[in-house]
Coordinates of C-alpha atoms in Angstrom, one line a residue:
Chain E
M1 CA 29.4 22.9 32.2
D2 CA 27.1 25.8 32.9
A3 CA 27.4 28.0 29.8
I4 CA 24.9 28.2 26.9
P5 CA 26.3 26.6 23.8
I6 CA 25.0 27.9 20.4
V7 CA 25.9 25.5 17.6
G8 CA 26.0 27.5 14.4
G9 CA 26.3 30.7 16.4
T10 CA 28.2 32.6 13.7
G11 CA 24.9 32.7 11.7
A12 CA 22.6 35.7 12.0
L13 CA 20.0 34.0 14.3
G14 CA 22.7 32.3 16.5
W15 CA 24.7 35.5 16.8
G16 CA 21.7 37.6 17.8
L17 CA 20.8 35.0 20.3
A18 CA 24.3 35.0 21.7
L19 CA 24.2 38.8 22.0
R20 CA 20.9 38.8 23.9
L21 CA 21.8 35.9 26.2
A22 CA 25.1 37.6 27.0
Q23 CA 23.3 40.8 27.8
A24 CA 21.0 38.9 30.0
G25 CA 24.0 37.8 32.0
H26 CA 24.5 34.2 30.7
P27 CA 27.9 32.8 29.8
V28 CA 27.7 31.8 26.2
V29 CA 29.8 29.6 23.9
I30 CA 29.5 30.3 20.2
G31 CA 30.1 27.2 18.1
S32 CA 31.3 27.1 14.5
R33 CA 32.9 24.6 12.2
D34 CA 36.0 26.7 12.6
A35 CA 37.2 27.6 16.1
G36 CA 38.8 30.8 14.7
R37 CA 35.6 32.0 13.2
A38 CA 33.7 31.2 16.4
E39 CA 36.2 33.3 18.4
E40 CA 35.8 36.2 15.9
A41 CA 32.0 36.1 16.3
A42 CA 32.4 35.9 20.1
A43 CA 34.7 39.0 20.1
K44 CA 32.0 40.9 18.2
V45 CA 29.4 39.9 20.7
R46 CA 31.7 41.0 23.6
A47 CA 32.2 44.3 21.9
K48 CA 28.5 44.9 21.5
A49 CA 27.1 43.4 24.6
G50 CA 29.1 45.6 26.9
D51 CA 31.1 45.1 30.1
G52 CA 31.3 41.8 31.7
A53 CA 29.9 39.7 28.8
D54 CA 31.2 36.2 29.1
V55 CA 31.2 34.9 25.5
Q56 CA 33.7 32.5 24.1
G57 CA 34.2 30.7 20.7
A58 CA 34.8 27.0 20.1
E59 CA 34.4 24.4 17.4
N60 CA 30.8 23.1 17.4
A61 CA 31.4 19.7 19.0
D62 CA 33.5 21.3 21.7
A63 CA 30.9 24.0 22.3
A64 CA 28.1 21.4 22.6
T65 CA 29.8 20.0 25.7
R66 CA 29.8 23.3 27.6
G67 CA 26.2 23.4 28.9
P68 CA 23.1 21.4 29.6
I69 CA 20.9 23.3 27.1
V70 CA 22.4 23.5 23.6
F71 CA 20.9 25.7 20.9
L72 CA 21.1 24.6 17.3
T73 CA 20.8 27.6 14.9
V74 CA 21.8 26.4 11.4
P75 CA 20.1 26.5 8.0
F76 CA 18.1 23.4 7.2
R77 CA 20.5 22.3 4.5
A78 CA 23.2 22.0 7.2
Q79 CA 21.1 20.6 10.0
S80 CA 21.7 16.9 9.3
E81 CA 25.5 17.3 8.9
N82 CA 25.7 19.3 12.1
L83 CA 23.7 16.7 14.1
T84 CA 25.9 13.9 12.7
N85 CA 29.0 15.9 13.9
L86 CA 27.4 16.2 17.4
K87 CA 26.7 12.5 17.9
D88 CA 29.8 12.0 20.0
A89 CA 29.5 15.3 21.8
L90 CA 26.0 15.3 23.1
T91 CA 25.3 13.3 26.2
P92 CA 22.1 11.9 27.9
G93 CA 20.3 14.5 29.9
Q94 CA 21.2 17.4 27.6
I95 CA 18.5 19.3 25.8
L96 CA 19.0 20.3 22.2
V97 CA 16.9 23.4 21.3
D98 CA 16.3 23.2 17.6
A99 CA 15.5 26.4 15.7
T100 CA 15.8 24.9 12.2
V101 CA 13.3 26.0 9.6
P102 CA 12.9 23.8 6.5
L103 CA 12.5 26.7 4.1
A104 CA 12.4 25.9 0.4
A105 CA 15.3 28.4 0.2
A106 CA 17.5 25.4 1.3
V107 CA 17.1 24.0 -2.2
S108 CA 17.1 27.4 -4.0
G109 CA 13.4 27.8 -3.6
K110 CA 11.4 30.6 -2.1
A111 CA 11.8 31.6 1.5
T112 CA 8.0 31.9 1.7
R113 CA 7.6 28.1 1.2
L114 CA 8.1 25.2 3.6
L115 CA 9.7 21.9 2.5
G116 CA 8.2 18.6 3.5
V117 CA 10.3 16.7 6.0
P118 CA 9.9 12.9 6.2
Q119 CA 9.9 12.9 10.0
G120 CA 7.2 15.7 10.0
S121 CA 9.3 18.6 11.1
A122 CA 12.9 19.7 11.3
A123 CA 12.6 19.3 15.1
E124 CA 11.5 15.6 14.7
Q125 CA 14.4 15.1 12.3
A126 CA 16.7 16.4 15.0
Q127 CA 15.1 14.1 17.6
E128 CA 15.7 11.2 15.3
M129 CA 19.4 12.1 15.0
V130 CA 20.5 13.0 18.5
P131 CA 21.9 10.3 20.9
G132 CA 19.5 8.5 23.2
G133 CA 18.6 10.5 26.3
V134 CA 19.0 13.8 24.6
A135 CA 15.6 15.6 24.4
V136 CA 14.8 18.0 21.5
V137 CA 12.8 21.1 22.2
S138 CA 11.8 23.3 19.3
A139 CA 11.9 27.1 19.6
L140 CA 12.9 30.5 18.2
H141 CA 11.5 30.2 14.7
S142 CA 9.5 33.4 14.7
V143 CA 12.1 35.7 16.2
S144 CA 13.7 37.8 13.5
A145 CA 17.5 37.4 13.4
A146 CA 17.8 41.1 12.3
T147 CA 15.8 42.2 15.3
L148 CA 17.6 39.9 17.8
G149 CA 21.0 41.1 16.6
D150 CA 20.3 44.8 16.9
P151 CA 20.6 45.8 20.6
G152 CA 18.9 49.0 19.8
V153 CA 15.6 47.2 19.1
T154 CA 13.3 46.6 22.1
L155 CA 11.9 43.1 21.8
D156 CA 8.2 42.4 22.6
E157 CA 7.0 39.1 21.2
D158 CA 6.2 35.5 21.9
V159 CA 8.3 32.4 21.3
P160 CA 6.3 29.2 20.8
V161 CA 8.1 26.2 22.5
C162 CA 7.3 22.6 21.4
G163 CA 8.5 19.4 23.0
Q164 CA 7.5 16.1 24.5
K165 CA 8.0 16.9 28.2
K166 CA 6.7 20.0 29.9
D167 CA 9.7 20.1 32.3
D168 CA 12.2 20.2 29.4
K169 CA 10.1 23.0 27.8
A170 CA 10.0 24.9 31.1
R171 CA 13.8 24.7 31.4
V172 CA 14.2 26.1 27.8
A173 CA 11.5 28.7 28.5
A174 CA 13.5 29.9 31.6
V175 CA 16.5 30.6 29.4
I176 CA 14.6 32.3 26.6
G177 CA 12.4 34.2 29.0
S178 CA 15.5 35.7 30.6
I179 CA 15.9 37.8 27.5
P180 CA 13.8 41.0 28.1
G181 CA 10.8 41.2 25.7
L182 CA 10.6 37.5 24.8
R183 CA 7.7 35.5 26.2
P184 CA 8.0 31.7 25.8
V185 CA 4.7 30.0 25.2
N186 CA 4.0 26.2 25.6
A187 CA 2.8 25.4 22.1
G188 CA 2.4 21.6 22.5
A189 CA 4.1 18.3 21.6
L190 CA 7.2 18.1 19.4
E191 CA 5.1 17.3 16.3
T192 CA 3.5 20.7 16.6
A193 CA 7.0 22.1 15.6
R194 CA 5.8 21.6 12.0
L195 CA 3.2 24.3 12.5
V196 CA 5.6 26.6 14.3
E197 CA 8.3 26.1 11.7
G198 CA 5.7 27.3 9.2
L199 CA 5.5 30.6 11.0
T200 CA 8.9 31.6 9.5
P201 CA 7.9 31.5 5.9
L202 CA 4.6 33.1 6.9
L203 CA 6.4 36.0 8.6
I204 CA 8.8 36.3 5.6
S205 CA 5.7 36.7 3.4
V206 CA 4.2 39.2 5.8
N207 CA 7.5 41.1 5.9
I208 CA 7.7 41.3 2.1
R209 CA 4.2 42.7 1.9
N210 CA 4.6 45.1 4.8
K211 CA 8.3 46.0 4.7
T212 CA 9.1 45.1 8.3
H213 CA 10.6 42.4 10.5
A214 CA 7.5 41.0 12.1
G215 CA 7.2 38.7 15.1
I216 CA 4.2 37.1 16.6
K217 CA 2.2 37.3 19.8
F218 CA -0.6 35.2 21.0
T219 CA -3.6 37.0 22.4
G220 CA -5.8 35.9 25.3
L221 CA -3.1 34.0 27.3
P222 CA -3.1 33.9 31.1
E223 CA -0.5 35.7 33.1
D224 CA 1.4 32.8 34.6
L225 CA 2.2 30.6 31.6
W226 CA 4.5 28.1 33.2
A227 CA 2.9 27.6 36.6
Chain L
M1 CA -26.8 42.6 -4.1
D2 CA -25.1 44.4 -1.3
A3 CA -25.4 42.2 1.7
I4 CA -22.6 39.9 3.1
P5 CA -23.5 36.3 2.4
I6 CA -22.0 33.7 4.8
V7 CA -22.3 30.2 3.4
G8 CA -22.3 27.7 6.3
G9 CA -23.3 30.6 8.6
T10 CA -25.1 28.3 11.0
G11 CA -21.7 26.9 12.2
A12 CA -19.9 28.4 15.1
L13 CA -17.4 30.5 13.1
G14 CA -20.0 31.7 10.5
W15 CA -22.5 32.6 13.2
G16 CA -20.0 34.6 15.2
L17 CA -18.9 36.4 12.0
A18 CA -22.6 37.2 11.2
L19 CA -23.0 38.6 14.7
R20 CA -20.0 40.8 14.5
L21 CA -20.7 42.0 10.9
A22 CA -24.3 42.8 11.8
Q23 CA -23.1 44.8 14.9
A24 CA -20.8 46.6 12.5
G25 CA -23.8 47.7 10.5
H26 CA -23.6 45.3 7.5
P27 CA -26.7 43.6 6.1
V28 CA -25.9 39.9 6.4
V29 CA -27.4 36.8 4.8
I30 CA -26.8 33.5 6.7
G31 CA -26.7 30.5 4.4
S32 CA -27.4 26.9 5.3
R33 CA -28.4 23.8 3.4
D34 CA -31.8 24.3 5.0
A35 CA -33.5 27.7 4.6
G36 CA -35.4 27.1 7.9
R37 CA -32.2 26.5 9.9
A38 CA -30.7 29.6 8.3
E39 CA -33.6 31.7 9.3
E40 CA -33.4 30.3 12.9
A41 CA -29.7 31.3 13.1
A42 CA -30.5 34.7 11.6
A43 CA -33.2 35.3 14.3
K44 CA -30.6 34.4 17.0
V45 CA -28.2 37.0 15.5
R46 CA -30.9 39.6 15.4
A47 CA -31.8 39.0 19.0
K48 CA -28.2 39.2 20.1
A49 CA -26.9 42.0 17.8
G50 CA -29.5 44.5 19.0
D51 CA -31.8 47.0 17.3
G52 CA -31.5 47.5 13.6
A53 CA -29.5 44.4 12.8
D54 CA -30.3 43.4 9.2
V55 CA -29.8 39.6 9.1
Q56 CA -31.7 37.2 7.0
G57 CA -31.5 33.5 6.4
A58 CA -31.4 31.7 3.0
E59 CA -30.4 28.4 1.4
N60 CA -26.7 28.5 0.7
A61 CA -26.9 28.9 -3.1
D62 CA -29.5 31.6 -2.8
A63 CA -27.4 33.4 -0.1
A64 CA -24.3 33.3 -2.3
T65 CA -26.1 35.6 -4.9
R66 CA -26.8 38.3 -2.4
G67 CA -23.5 40.2 -2.3
P68 CA -20.1 40.7 -4.0
I69 CA -18.0 39.2 -1.2
V70 CA -19.1 35.7 -0.1
F71 CA -17.7 34.1 3.1
L72 CA -17.4 30.3 3.2
T73 CA -17.2 29.0 6.8
V74 CA -17.7 25.3 6.7
P75 CA -15.7 22.3 8.1
F76 CA -13.1 20.9 5.7
R77 CA -15.1 17.7 5.2
A78 CA -17.9 19.8 3.7
Q79 CA -15.9 22.3 1.7
S80 CA -15.9 20.4 -1.6
E81 CA -19.6 19.6 -1.5
N82 CA -20.5 23.2 -0.7
L83 CA -18.4 24.5 -3.5
T84 CA -20.0 22.0 -5.9
N85 CA -23.4 23.4 -4.8
L86 CA -22.3 26.9 -5.5
K87 CA -21.1 26.4 -9.0
D88 CA -24.3 27.8 -10.6
A89 CA -24.7 30.5 -7.9
L90 CA -21.4 32.3 -7.9
T91 CA -20.7 34.7 -10.8
P92 CA -17.6 36.3 -12.3
G93 CA -16.4 39.3 -10.3
Q94 CA -17.5 37.9 -6.9
I95 CA -14.9 37.2 -4.2
L96 CA -15.1 34.0 -2.2
V97 CA -13.5 34.4 1.2
D98 CA -12.4 30.9 2.3
A99 CA -12.0 30.2 6.0
T100 CA -11.7 26.5 5.7
V101 CA -9.0 24.7 7.8
P102 CA -8.0 21.1 6.8
L103 CA -7.8 19.8 10.3
A104 CA -7.2 16.1 10.8
A105 CA -10.4 16.3 12.8
A106 CA -12.1 16.1 9.5
V107 CA -11.2 12.5 9.3
S108 CA -11.5 11.7 13.0
G109 CA -7.9 12.8 13.7
K110 CA -6.6 15.4 16.1
A111 CA -7.5 19.0 15.8
T112 CA -3.8 19.8 16.4
R113 CA -2.9 18.2 13.1
L114 CA -3.1 19.6 9.6
L115 CA -4.1 17.3 6.6
G116 CA -2.2 17.5 3.4
V117 CA -4.3 19.0 0.5
P118 CA -3.4 18.1 -3.1
Q119 CA -3.7 21.7 -4.2
G120 CA -1.5 22.9 -1.4
S121 CA -4.2 24.4 0.8
A122 CA -7.9 24.4 1.4
A123 CA -8.0 27.9 -0.2
E124 CA -6.3 26.6 -3.4
Q125 CA -8.8 23.8 -3.5
A126 CA -11.5 26.4 -3.3
Q127 CA -9.9 28.4 -6.1
E128 CA -9.8 25.2 -8.3
M129 CA -13.5 24.6 -7.7
V130 CA -15.1 28.1 -8.1
P131 CA -16.4 29.3 -11.5
G132 CA -13.9 31.2 -13.7
G133 CA -13.7 34.9 -12.7
V134 CA -14.4 34.3 -9.1
A135 CA -11.3 35.1 -6.9
V136 CA -10.6 33.2 -3.7
V137 CA -9.2 35.1 -0.8
S138 CA -8.2 33.2 2.3
A139 CA -8.9 34.7 5.8
L140 CA -10.3 34.2 9.3
H141 CA -8.5 31.0 10.3
S142 CA -7.0 32.3 13.5
V143 CA -10.1 34.0 15.0
S144 CA -11.7 31.8 17.7
A145 CA -15.3 31.0 16.9
A146 CA -16.1 31.1 20.6
T147 CA -14.6 34.6 20.9
L148 CA -16.3 35.9 17.8
G149 CA -19.7 34.6 18.9
D150 CA -19.6 36.2 22.4
P151 CA -20.4 39.9 22.1
G152 CA -19.1 40.4 25.6
V153 CA -15.6 39.7 24.4
T154 CA -13.6 42.7 23.1
L155 CA -11.6 41.6 20.1
D156 CA -8.0 42.6 19.7
E157 CA -6.2 40.5 17.1
D158 CA -4.9 40.2 13.6
V159 CA -6.4 38.4 10.6
P160 CA -3.9 37.2 8.0
V161 CA -5.3 37.6 4.5
C162 CA -3.9 35.7 1.5
G163 CA -4.8 36.0 -2.2
Q164 CA -3.5 36.6 -5.7
K165 CA -4.5 40.3 -6.1
K166 CA -3.9 43.0 -3.6
D167 CA -7.1 44.8 -4.6
D168 CA -9.2 41.7 -3.8
K169 CA -7.4 41.4 -0.5
A170 CA -8.0 45.0 0.3
R171 CA -11.7 44.7 -0.4
V172 CA -12.0 41.8 2.0
A173 CA -9.8 43.6 4.5
A174 CA -12.2 46.5 4.5
V175 CA -15.1 44.2 5.5
I176 CA -13.1 42.3 8.1
G177 CA -11.5 45.5 9.4
S178 CA -14.9 47.1 9.9
I179 CA -15.3 44.7 12.9
P180 CA -13.8 46.5 15.9
G181 CA -10.7 44.8 17.2
L182 CA -9.8 42.8 14.0
R183 CA -6.8 44.0 12.0
P184 CA -6.5 42.4 8.6
V185 CA -2.9 41.9 7.5
N186 CA -1.7 41.2 3.9
A187 CA 0.0 37.8 4.4
G188 CA 0.9 37.1 0.8
A189 CA -0.2 35.0 -2.2
L190 CA -2.9 32.4 -2.1
E191 CA -0.4 29.6 -1.6
T192 CA 0.6 31.2 1.7
A193 CA -2.9 30.1 2.9
R194 CA -1.3 26.7 3.7
L195 CA 0.8 28.4 6.4
V196 CA -2.1 30.5 7.7
E197 CA -4.4 27.4 7.8
G198 CA -1.7 25.9 10.0
L199 CA -2.3 28.6 12.6
T200 CA -5.6 27.0 13.6
P201 CA -4.2 23.6 14.8
L202 CA -1.3 25.6 16.4
L203 CA -3.7 27.8 18.3
I204 CA -5.7 24.8 19.3
S205 CA -2.5 23.2 20.7
V206 CA -1.7 26.5 22.5
N207 CA -5.3 26.6 23.8
I208 CA -5.1 23.1 25.2
R209 CA -1.8 23.8 27.0
N210 CA -2.8 27.3 28.3
K211 CA -6.6 26.9 28.8
T212 CA -7.7 29.9 26.6
H213 CA -9.0 30.9 23.2
A214 CA -5.9 32.5 21.8
G215 CA -5.6 34.6 18.7
I216 CA -2.5 36.0 17.0
K217 CA -1.0 39.4 16.4
F218 CA 2.0 40.3 14.3
T219 CA 4.5 42.6 16.0
G220 CA 6.4 45.4 14.2
L221 CA 3.9 46.2 11.5
P222 CA 3.5 49.8 10.2
E223 CA 0.4 51.9 11.0
D224 CA -1.1 52.1 7.5
L225 CA -1.2 48.5 6.3
W226 CA -3.4 48.8 3.2
A227 CA -2.0 52.1 1.8

């Protein structure tokens, strides 16, 4: 149980994350509804990540048992169903890293608009749905899937991380920060995820106006962020 | 009518903006409810901005007539009252640059939380309240008042600008971009102001965790943003 599971890892964000984590030397398990599709995606990561990449595919619930820090990278319209399917797979002590963004695109609306979520944010919806003892940490909303999935692009941006406990955030930050060019930043409590989830439609709007795949950086931060 | 009026310019953000605009060579009119307090704040800018700074003080409604691009830098709880008071002062063709952030602090809540606004954003509330023919452009939410008001700090950050017309945004961008170290970025339509207004409580949360006055930067933008 020491790999990094990515539930929904056949999607663009999850796949790019798998690629970068594999390149950083982590064993990765790509999860999908269909184990065959998961293995196909894993094979593509192995081909692109280079020699020695340890990337496997598995059905989502199986994948979720393979490591202490589980990434969830699914569209908002599939988040609830995925979490229901993980109820018997996740165990106390695990961390679920939620990257879900409640874009209005989930209901055929614009990708520059954010839906209201009854719990406050997609991350808080995830926290409500995971088994007791599983902590949700929110991260990776502002990293472009296109950029992440292209190994030719040098990353240089920040990743706001929200959650209730600093220790949990620091563990997630260590994983994300092992990818060259990504700097995890403690952005506050889990409820702050609402504001971070809003970065995605904002960046999409900036991208449309400026024809790019923008990320974000915070200015004025000290050197040693997780001391 | 070629100065830059700042309604609410005695507050921290407005005062810092006045200082930076004066240093950039613009004539500035600081507005306040009280003309005496406005003149006091203007004198402090003149003292700090150095020789030749052209900064005056005036009552808000008077100030608002002194230039084509009027900045509104007031707390959310005072935004509506201020706009009511400007109804007879603003004239068609003027641009109102709204920097209002609907922080929950306006109702004694946390500064890391954003209030819901019936119109969608504080900027859209402003657009609803200004006289016909006055365009609202939303900007300056992510720039720290403390940083702006300290001439010893070298600025180096982005300023997302939202509005309905690119020409209006470009005119505002030219003013903001004349301040060394501030890069205005077209962030989309006026409704996107909701997401940009959310940057302020996010930055406040980041500041609390990391003991700083953070700003934001977009990565991956092209060189010539307003071409």
